[in-house]
Tab-separated table of C-alpha atoms in Angstrom:
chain	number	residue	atom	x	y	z
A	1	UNK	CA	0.000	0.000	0.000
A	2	UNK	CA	1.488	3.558	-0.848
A	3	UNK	CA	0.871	6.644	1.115
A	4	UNK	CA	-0.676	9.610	-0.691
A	5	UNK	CA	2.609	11.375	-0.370
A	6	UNK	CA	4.690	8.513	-0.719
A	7	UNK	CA	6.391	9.492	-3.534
A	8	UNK	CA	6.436	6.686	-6.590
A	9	UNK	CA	9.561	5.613	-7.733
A	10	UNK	CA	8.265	4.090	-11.047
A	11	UNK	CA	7.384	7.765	-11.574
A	12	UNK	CA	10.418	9.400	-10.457
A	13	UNK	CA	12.508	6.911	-12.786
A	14	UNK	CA	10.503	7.563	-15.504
A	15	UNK	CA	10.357	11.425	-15.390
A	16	UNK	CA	14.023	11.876	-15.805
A	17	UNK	CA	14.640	9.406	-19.006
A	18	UNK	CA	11.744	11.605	-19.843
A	19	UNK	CA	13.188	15.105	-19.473
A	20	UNK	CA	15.980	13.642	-20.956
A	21	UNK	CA	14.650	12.403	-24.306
A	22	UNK	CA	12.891	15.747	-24.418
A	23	UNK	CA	15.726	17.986	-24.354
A	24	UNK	CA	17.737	15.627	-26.900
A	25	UNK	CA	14.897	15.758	-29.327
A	26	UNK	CA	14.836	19.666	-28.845
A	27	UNK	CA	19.019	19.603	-29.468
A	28	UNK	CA	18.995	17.395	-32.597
A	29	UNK	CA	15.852	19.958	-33.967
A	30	UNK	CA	17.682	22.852	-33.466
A	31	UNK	CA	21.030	21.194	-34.992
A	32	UNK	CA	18.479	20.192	-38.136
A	33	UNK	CA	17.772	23.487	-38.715
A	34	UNK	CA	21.153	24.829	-38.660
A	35	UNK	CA	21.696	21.542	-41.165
A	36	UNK	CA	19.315	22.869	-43.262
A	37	UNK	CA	20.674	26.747	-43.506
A	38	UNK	CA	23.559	25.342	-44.178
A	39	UNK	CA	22.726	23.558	-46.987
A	40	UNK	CA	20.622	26.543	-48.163
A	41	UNK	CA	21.774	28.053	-51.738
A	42	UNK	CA	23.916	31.036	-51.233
A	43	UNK	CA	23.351	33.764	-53.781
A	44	UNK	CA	26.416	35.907	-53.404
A	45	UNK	CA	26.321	39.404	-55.420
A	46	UNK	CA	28.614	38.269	-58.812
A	47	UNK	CA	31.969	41.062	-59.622
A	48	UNK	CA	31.005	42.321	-63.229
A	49	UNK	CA	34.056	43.917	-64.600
A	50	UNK	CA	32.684	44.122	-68.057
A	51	UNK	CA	29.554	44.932	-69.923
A	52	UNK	CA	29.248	44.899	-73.726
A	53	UNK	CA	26.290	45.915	-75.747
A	54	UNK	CA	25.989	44.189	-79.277
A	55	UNK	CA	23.629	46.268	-81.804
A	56	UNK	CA	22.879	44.670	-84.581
A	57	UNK	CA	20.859	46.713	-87.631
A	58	UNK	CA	17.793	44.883	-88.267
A	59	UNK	CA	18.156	43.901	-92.042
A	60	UNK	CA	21.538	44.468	-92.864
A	61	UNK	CA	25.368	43.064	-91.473
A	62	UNK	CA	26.371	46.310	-89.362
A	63	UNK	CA	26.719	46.033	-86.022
A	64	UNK	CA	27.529	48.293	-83.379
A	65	UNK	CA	29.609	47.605	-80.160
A	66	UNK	CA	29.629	49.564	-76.843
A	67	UNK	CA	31.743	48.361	-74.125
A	68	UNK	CA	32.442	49.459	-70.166
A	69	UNK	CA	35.620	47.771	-68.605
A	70	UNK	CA	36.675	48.137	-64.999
A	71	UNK	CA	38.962	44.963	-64.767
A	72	UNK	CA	39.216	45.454	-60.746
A	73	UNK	CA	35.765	46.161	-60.522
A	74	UNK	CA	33.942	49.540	-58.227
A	75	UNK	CA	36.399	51.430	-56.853
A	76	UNK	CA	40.393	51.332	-57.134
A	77	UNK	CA	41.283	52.463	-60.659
A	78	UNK	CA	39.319	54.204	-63.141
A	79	UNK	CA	37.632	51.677	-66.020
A	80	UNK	CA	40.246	51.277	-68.810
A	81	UNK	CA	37.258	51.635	-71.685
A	82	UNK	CA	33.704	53.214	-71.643
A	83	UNK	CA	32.335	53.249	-75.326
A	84	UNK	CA	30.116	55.760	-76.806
A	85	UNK	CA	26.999	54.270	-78.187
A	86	UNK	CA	26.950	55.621	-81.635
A	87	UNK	CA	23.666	54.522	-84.158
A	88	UNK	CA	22.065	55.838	-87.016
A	89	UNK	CA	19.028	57.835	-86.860
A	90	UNK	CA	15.602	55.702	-87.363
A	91	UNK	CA	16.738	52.239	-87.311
A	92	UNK	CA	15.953	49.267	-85.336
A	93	UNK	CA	18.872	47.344	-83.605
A	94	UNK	CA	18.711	43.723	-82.075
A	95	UNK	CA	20.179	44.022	-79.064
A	96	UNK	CA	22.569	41.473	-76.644
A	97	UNK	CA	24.662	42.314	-73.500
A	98	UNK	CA	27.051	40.234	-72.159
A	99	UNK	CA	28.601	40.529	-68.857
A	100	UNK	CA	31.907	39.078	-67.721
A	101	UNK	CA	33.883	38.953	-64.781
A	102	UNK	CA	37.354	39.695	-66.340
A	103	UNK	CA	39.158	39.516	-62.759
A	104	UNK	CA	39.523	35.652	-63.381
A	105	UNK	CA	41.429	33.816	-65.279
A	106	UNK	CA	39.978	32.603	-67.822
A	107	UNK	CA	37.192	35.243	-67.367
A	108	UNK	CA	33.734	34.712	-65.840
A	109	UNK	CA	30.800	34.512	-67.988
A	110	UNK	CA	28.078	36.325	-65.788
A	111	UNK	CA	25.927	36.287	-68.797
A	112	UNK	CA	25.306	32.497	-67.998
A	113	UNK	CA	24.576	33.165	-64.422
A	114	UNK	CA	22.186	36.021	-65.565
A	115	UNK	CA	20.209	33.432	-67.662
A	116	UNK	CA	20.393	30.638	-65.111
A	117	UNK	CA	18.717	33.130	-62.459
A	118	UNK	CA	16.438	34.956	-64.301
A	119	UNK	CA	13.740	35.184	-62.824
A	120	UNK	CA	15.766	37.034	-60.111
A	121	UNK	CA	17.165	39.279	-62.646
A	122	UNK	CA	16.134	42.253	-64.861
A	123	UNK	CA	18.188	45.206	-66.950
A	124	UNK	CA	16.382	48.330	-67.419
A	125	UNK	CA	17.092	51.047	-70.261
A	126	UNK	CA	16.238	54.250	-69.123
A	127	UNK	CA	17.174	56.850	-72.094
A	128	UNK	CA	17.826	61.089	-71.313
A	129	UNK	CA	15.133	63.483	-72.214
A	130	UNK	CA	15.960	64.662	-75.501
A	131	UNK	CA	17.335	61.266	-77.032
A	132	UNK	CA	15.594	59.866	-79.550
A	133	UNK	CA	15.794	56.224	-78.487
A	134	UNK	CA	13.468	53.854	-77.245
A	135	UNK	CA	14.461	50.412	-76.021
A	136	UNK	CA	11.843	46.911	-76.067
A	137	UNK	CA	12.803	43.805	-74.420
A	138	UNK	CA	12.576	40.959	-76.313
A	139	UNK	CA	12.976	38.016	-74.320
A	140	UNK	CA	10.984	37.159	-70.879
A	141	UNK	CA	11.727	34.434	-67.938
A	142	UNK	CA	9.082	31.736	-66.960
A	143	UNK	CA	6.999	34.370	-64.970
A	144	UNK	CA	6.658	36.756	-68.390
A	145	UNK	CA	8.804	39.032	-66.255
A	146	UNK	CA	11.190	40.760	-68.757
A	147	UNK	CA	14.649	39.408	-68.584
A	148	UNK	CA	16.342	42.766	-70.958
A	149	UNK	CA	19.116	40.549	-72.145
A	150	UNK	CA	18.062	40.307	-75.667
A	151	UNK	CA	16.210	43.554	-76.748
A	152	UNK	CA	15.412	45.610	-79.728
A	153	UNK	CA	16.554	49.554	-79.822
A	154	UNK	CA	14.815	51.656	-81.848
A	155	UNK	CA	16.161	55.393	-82.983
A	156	UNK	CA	14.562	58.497	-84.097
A	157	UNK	CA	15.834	61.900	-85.309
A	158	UNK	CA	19.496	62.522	-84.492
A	159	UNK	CA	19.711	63.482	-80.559
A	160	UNK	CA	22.434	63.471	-78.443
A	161	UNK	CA	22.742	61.710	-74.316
A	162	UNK	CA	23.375	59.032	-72.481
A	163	UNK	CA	21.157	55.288	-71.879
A	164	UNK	CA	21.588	54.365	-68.224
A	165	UNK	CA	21.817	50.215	-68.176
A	166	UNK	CA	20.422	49.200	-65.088
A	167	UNK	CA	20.813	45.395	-64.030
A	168	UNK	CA	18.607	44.786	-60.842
A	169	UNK	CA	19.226	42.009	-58.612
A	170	UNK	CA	15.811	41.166	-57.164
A	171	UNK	CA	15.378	37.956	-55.182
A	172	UNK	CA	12.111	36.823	-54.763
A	173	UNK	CA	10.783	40.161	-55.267
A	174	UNK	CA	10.935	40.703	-59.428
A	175	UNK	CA	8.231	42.658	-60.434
A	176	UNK	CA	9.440	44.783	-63.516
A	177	UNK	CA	9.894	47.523	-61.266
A	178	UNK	CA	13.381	49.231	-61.097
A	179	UNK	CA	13.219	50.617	-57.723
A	180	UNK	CA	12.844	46.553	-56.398
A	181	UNK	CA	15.722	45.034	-55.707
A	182	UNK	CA	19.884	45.673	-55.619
A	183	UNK	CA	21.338	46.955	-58.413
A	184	UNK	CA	24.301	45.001	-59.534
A	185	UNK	CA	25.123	47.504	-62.464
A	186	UNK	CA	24.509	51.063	-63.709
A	187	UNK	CA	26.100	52.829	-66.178
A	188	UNK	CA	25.425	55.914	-68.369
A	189	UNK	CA	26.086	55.641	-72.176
A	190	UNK	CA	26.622	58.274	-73.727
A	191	UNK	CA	24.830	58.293	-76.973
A	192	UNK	CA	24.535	60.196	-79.975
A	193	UNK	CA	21.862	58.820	-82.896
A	194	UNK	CA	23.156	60.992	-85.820
């Protein structure tokens, strides 16, 4: 017979194996989840050294090349070549850019990172007032987001200023907006149409 506060072995034994088990489960969770961040895809910001515009004349074999080159990337020395965009008053260029880290050897293509992510990633071409150029994407990711690698620039009269390239880096949040987002790259062309 036990007394009412007799206290129960059985129970005793049992409550500490308990507490136990408890606060292993709890440790191996938390170690799980720290698992599971680590194995988490890192998406580190990518160095792009150089950007290269390729215009090609829409029914002809002229092409146009504009390149920026910075081969130690933001800061320390000054870019070693930033091309004037030069095109010919109304025409219709189809348009690349490729992107390359140029800091490696061999070189980096970011372009293939660009395409592999793009759904995270969008260029936007935002033209002065005053020059006569307008710029449509032609290419899209799965969403039917524009993507801005492949586009198609279109001129008017001869005008004079720059087209700002603007690569956002937008994670989750791509909405064909270009204040969403970092911005891995923005440069001013200067541009004449003449």
């Amino acid at each position: 017979m036990m007394l009412k506060n007799e206290k129960n072995p059985f129970k005793r034994n049992f409550l500490k194996p308990g507490l136990l088990f408890v606060l292993t489960c709890g440790m191996l969770m938390s170690c799980d989840k720290d698992d599971d961040d680590a194995d988490a895809p890192v998406n580190e910001s990518e160095l792009i050294t150089t950007v290269t515009l390729t215009m090609r004349e829409v029914g002809t074999a002229n092409t146009v090349t504009a390149t920026f080159r910075d081969p130690d990337g933001e800061g320390g020395n000054a870019p070693t070549q930033f091309d004037e965009i030069v095109l010919k008053p109304n025409t219709v260029y189809n348009t690349t850019i490729t992107l390359l880290d140029e800091s490696k050897t061999p070189p980096a293509d970011i372009t293939e990172e660009i395409e592999e992510e793009e759904e995270d990633h969008q260029f936007f071409f935002t033209p002065t007032a005053g020059l006569n150029v307008s710029v449509a994407y032609d290419d899209g990711d799965d969403n039917n987001l524009p993507v801005g690698l492949e586009t198609k620039i279109t001129t008017g009269a001869p005008s004079t200023g720059s087209l700002k390239v603007t690569l956002k880096h937008q994670v989750g949040t791509k909405n064909n907006n270009i204040a969403t987002g970092e911005t891995d790259v923005e440069l001013n062309f200067i541009t004449k149409v003449q």
